[in-house]
Tab-separated table of C-alpha atoms in Angstrom:
chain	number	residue	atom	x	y	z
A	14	UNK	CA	-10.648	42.609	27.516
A	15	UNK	CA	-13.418	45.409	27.762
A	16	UNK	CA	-16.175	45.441	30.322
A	17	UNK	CA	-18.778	47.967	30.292
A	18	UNK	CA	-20.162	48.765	34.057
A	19	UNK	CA	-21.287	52.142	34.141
A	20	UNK	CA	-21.229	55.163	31.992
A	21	UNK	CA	-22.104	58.947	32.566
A	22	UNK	CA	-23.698	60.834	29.589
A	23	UNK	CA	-24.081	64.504	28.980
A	24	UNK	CA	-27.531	65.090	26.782
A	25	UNK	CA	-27.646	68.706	25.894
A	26	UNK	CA	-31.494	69.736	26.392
A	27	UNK	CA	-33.143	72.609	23.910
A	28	UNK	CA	-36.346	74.005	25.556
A	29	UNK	CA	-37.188	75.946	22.109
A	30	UNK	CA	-35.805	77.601	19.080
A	31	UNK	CA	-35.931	81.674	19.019
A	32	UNK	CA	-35.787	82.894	15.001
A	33	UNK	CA	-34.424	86.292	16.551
A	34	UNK	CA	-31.722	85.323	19.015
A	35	UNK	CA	-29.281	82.171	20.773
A	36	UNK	CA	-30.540	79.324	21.257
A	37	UNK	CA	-29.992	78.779	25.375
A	38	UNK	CA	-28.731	75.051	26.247
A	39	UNK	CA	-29.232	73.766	29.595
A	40	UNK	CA	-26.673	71.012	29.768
A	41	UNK	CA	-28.557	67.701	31.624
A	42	UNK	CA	-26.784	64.987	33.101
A	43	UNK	CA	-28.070	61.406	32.543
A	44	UNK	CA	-26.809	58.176	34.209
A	45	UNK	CA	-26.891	54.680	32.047
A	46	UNK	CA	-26.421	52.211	33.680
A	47	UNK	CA	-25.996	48.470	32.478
A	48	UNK	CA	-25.384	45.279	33.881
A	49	UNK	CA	-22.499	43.782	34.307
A	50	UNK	CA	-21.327	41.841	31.387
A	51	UNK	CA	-20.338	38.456	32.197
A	52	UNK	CA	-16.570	38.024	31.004
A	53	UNK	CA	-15.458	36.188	28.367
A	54	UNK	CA	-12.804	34.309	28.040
A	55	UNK	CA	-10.619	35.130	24.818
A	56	UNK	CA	-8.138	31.745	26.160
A	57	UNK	CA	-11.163	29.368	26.238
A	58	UNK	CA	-12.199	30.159	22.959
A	59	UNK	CA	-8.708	30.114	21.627
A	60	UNK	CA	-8.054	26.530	23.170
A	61	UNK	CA	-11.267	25.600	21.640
A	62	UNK	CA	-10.436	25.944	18.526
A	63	UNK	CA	-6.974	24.741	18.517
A	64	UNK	CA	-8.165	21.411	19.845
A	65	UNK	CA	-10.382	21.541	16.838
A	66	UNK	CA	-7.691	22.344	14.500
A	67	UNK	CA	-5.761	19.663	16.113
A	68	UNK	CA	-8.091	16.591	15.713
A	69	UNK	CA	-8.818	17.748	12.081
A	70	UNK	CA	-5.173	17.772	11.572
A	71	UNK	CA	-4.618	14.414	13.320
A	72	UNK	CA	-7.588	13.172	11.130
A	73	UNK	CA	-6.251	14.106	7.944
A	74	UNK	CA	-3.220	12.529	8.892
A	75	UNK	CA	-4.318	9.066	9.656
A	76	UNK	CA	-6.614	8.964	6.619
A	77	UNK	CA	-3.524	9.883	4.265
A	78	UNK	CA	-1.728	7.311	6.118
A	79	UNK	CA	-5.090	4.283	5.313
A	80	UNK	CA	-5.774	5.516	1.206
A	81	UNK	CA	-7.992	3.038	-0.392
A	82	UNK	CA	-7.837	1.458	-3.270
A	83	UNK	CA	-10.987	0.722	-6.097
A	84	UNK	CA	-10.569	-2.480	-7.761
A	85	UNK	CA	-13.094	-3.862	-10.393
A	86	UNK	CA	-14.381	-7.043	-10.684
A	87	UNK	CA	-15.069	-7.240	-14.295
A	88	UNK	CA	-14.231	-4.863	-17.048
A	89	UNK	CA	-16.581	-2.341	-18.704
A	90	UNK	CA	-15.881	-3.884	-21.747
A	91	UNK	CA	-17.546	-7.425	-20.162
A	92	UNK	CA	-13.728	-9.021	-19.982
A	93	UNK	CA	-13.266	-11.100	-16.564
A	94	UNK	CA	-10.338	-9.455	-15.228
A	95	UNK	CA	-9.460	-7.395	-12.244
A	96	UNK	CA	-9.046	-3.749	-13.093
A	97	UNK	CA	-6.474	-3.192	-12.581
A	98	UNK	CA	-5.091	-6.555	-12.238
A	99	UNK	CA	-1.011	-5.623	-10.760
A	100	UNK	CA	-0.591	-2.823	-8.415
A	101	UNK	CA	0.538	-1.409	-4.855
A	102	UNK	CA	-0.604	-0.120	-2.327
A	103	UNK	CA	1.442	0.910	1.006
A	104	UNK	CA	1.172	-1.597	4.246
A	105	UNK	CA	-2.089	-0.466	5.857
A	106	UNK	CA	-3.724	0.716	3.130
A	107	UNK	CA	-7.374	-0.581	2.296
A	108	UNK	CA	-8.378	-2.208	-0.902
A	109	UNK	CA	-11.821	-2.437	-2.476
A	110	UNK	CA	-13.000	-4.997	-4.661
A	111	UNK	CA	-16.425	-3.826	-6.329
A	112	UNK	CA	-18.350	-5.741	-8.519
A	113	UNK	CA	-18.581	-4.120	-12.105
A	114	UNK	CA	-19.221	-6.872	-14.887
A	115	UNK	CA	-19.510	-10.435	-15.705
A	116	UNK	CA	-20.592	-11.011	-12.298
A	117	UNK	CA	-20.617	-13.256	-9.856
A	118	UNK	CA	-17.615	-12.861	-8.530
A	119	UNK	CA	-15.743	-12.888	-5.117
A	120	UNK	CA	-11.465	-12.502	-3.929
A	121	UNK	CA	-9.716	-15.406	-2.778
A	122	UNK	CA	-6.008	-15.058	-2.090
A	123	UNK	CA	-3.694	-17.999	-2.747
A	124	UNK	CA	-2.566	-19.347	0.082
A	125	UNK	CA	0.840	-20.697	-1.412
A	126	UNK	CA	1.112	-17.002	-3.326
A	127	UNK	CA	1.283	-14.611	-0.242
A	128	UNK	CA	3.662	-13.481	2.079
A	129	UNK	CA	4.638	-16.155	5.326
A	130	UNK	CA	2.444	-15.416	8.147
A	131	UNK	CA	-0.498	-14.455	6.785
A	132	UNK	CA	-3.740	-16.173	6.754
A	133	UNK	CA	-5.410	-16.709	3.516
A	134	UNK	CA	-8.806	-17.167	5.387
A	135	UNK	CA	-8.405	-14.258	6.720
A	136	UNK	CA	-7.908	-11.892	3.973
A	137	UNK	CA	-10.035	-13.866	1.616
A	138	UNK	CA	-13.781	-14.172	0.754
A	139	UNK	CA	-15.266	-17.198	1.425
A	140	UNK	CA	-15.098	-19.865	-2.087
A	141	UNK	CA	-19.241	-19.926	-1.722
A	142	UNK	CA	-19.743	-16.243	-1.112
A	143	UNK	CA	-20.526	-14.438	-4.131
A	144	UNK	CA	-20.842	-10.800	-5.028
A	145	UNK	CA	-24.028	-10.735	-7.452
A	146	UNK	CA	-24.529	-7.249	-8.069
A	147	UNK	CA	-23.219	-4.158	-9.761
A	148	UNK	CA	-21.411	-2.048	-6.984
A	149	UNK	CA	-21.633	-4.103	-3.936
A	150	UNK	CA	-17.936	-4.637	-2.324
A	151	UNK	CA	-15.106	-6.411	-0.470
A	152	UNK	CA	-12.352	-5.117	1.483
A	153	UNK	CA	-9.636	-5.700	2.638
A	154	UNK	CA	-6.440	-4.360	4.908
A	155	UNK	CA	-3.213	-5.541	4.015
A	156	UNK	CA	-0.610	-5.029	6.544
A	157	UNK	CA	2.139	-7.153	6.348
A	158	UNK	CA	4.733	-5.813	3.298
A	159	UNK	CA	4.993	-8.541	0.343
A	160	UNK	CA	3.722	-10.093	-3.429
A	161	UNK	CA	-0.278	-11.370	-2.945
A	162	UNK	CA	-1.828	-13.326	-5.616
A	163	UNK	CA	-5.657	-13.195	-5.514
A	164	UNK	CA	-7.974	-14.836	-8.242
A	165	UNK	CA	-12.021	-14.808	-8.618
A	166	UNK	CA	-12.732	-18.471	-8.116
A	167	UNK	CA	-15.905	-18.393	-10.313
A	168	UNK	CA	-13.572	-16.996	-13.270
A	169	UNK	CA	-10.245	-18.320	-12.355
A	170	UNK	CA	-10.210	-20.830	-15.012
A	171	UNK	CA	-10.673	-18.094	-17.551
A	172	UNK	CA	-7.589	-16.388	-16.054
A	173	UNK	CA	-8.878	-14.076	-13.457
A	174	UNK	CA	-6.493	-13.502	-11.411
A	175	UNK	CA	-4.042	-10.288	-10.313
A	176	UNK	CA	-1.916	-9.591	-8.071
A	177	UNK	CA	-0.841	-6.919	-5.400
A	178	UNK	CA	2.600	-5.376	-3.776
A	179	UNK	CA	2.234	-4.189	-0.476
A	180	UNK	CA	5.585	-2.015	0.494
């Protein structure tokens, strides 16, 4: 670390220029002084930003670990389906149901079609609550590992229905 205090400068003076002869220099001797500089601390800044490189790298990490998932309700081509209909997804991760066609439409899991121990109710939209627009959503957290079955209860007599793996 550098401070500056004090500092001594030597300012050569000229009193005139002769065309015909030397030049005489009468050497002058000036005194700067500035204040003291506080100190800064190179360690406090360094901590600073590895705490900030830390929680970004402790952020990243926990949102790789919760992805989400986009589900639609409703193909673009007007079929009532979920698209997709059969995937996975890791234990944790976050699934999205938004409404896209053919609408209304809402997610209830079958109760007799998901893993022992979990609550239906819990994971499941309400039977009377519909989604009724384009793009508004459900979601949903899936933790324990398993086969779900889910269906669309306005549409499940036309067959949709899909079903997730959670590993």
């Amino acid at each position: 670390m550098a401070t500056v205090t004090r500092a001594a400068v030597s300012i050569p003076s000229f009193t005139g220029l002769k065309s015909a002869g030397a030049t005489k220099l009468v050497p002058t001797s000036v005194k700067v002084s500035a204040a003291s500089v506080p100190r800064m601390s190179i360690k406090s800044s360094l901590k600073d930003v590895g705490v900030a490189v830390a929680a970004t790298a402790a952020s990243a990490l926990l949102a790789s670990n919760a992805l989400a998932i986009e589900i639609l309700l409703g193909g673009s081509d007007g079929s009532l389906a979920f698209v997709p209909n059969d995937f996975s997804i890791s234990a944790g991760d976050k699934i999205v149901f938004k409404n896209n066609a053919g609408f209304p439409h809402n997610v209830v899991f079958d109760e007799e079609e998901i893993p022992g121990g979990v609550d239906a109710g819990k994971i499941s939209m309400s039977e009377e609550d519909l989604l009724n627009a384009p793009g508004e959503t459900y979601s949903v957290t899936l933790t324990e590992k398993g086969t779900y079955s889910f269906y669309c209860s306005p549409h499940q007599g036309a067959g949709m229905a899909g079903k997730v793996t959670v590993n």
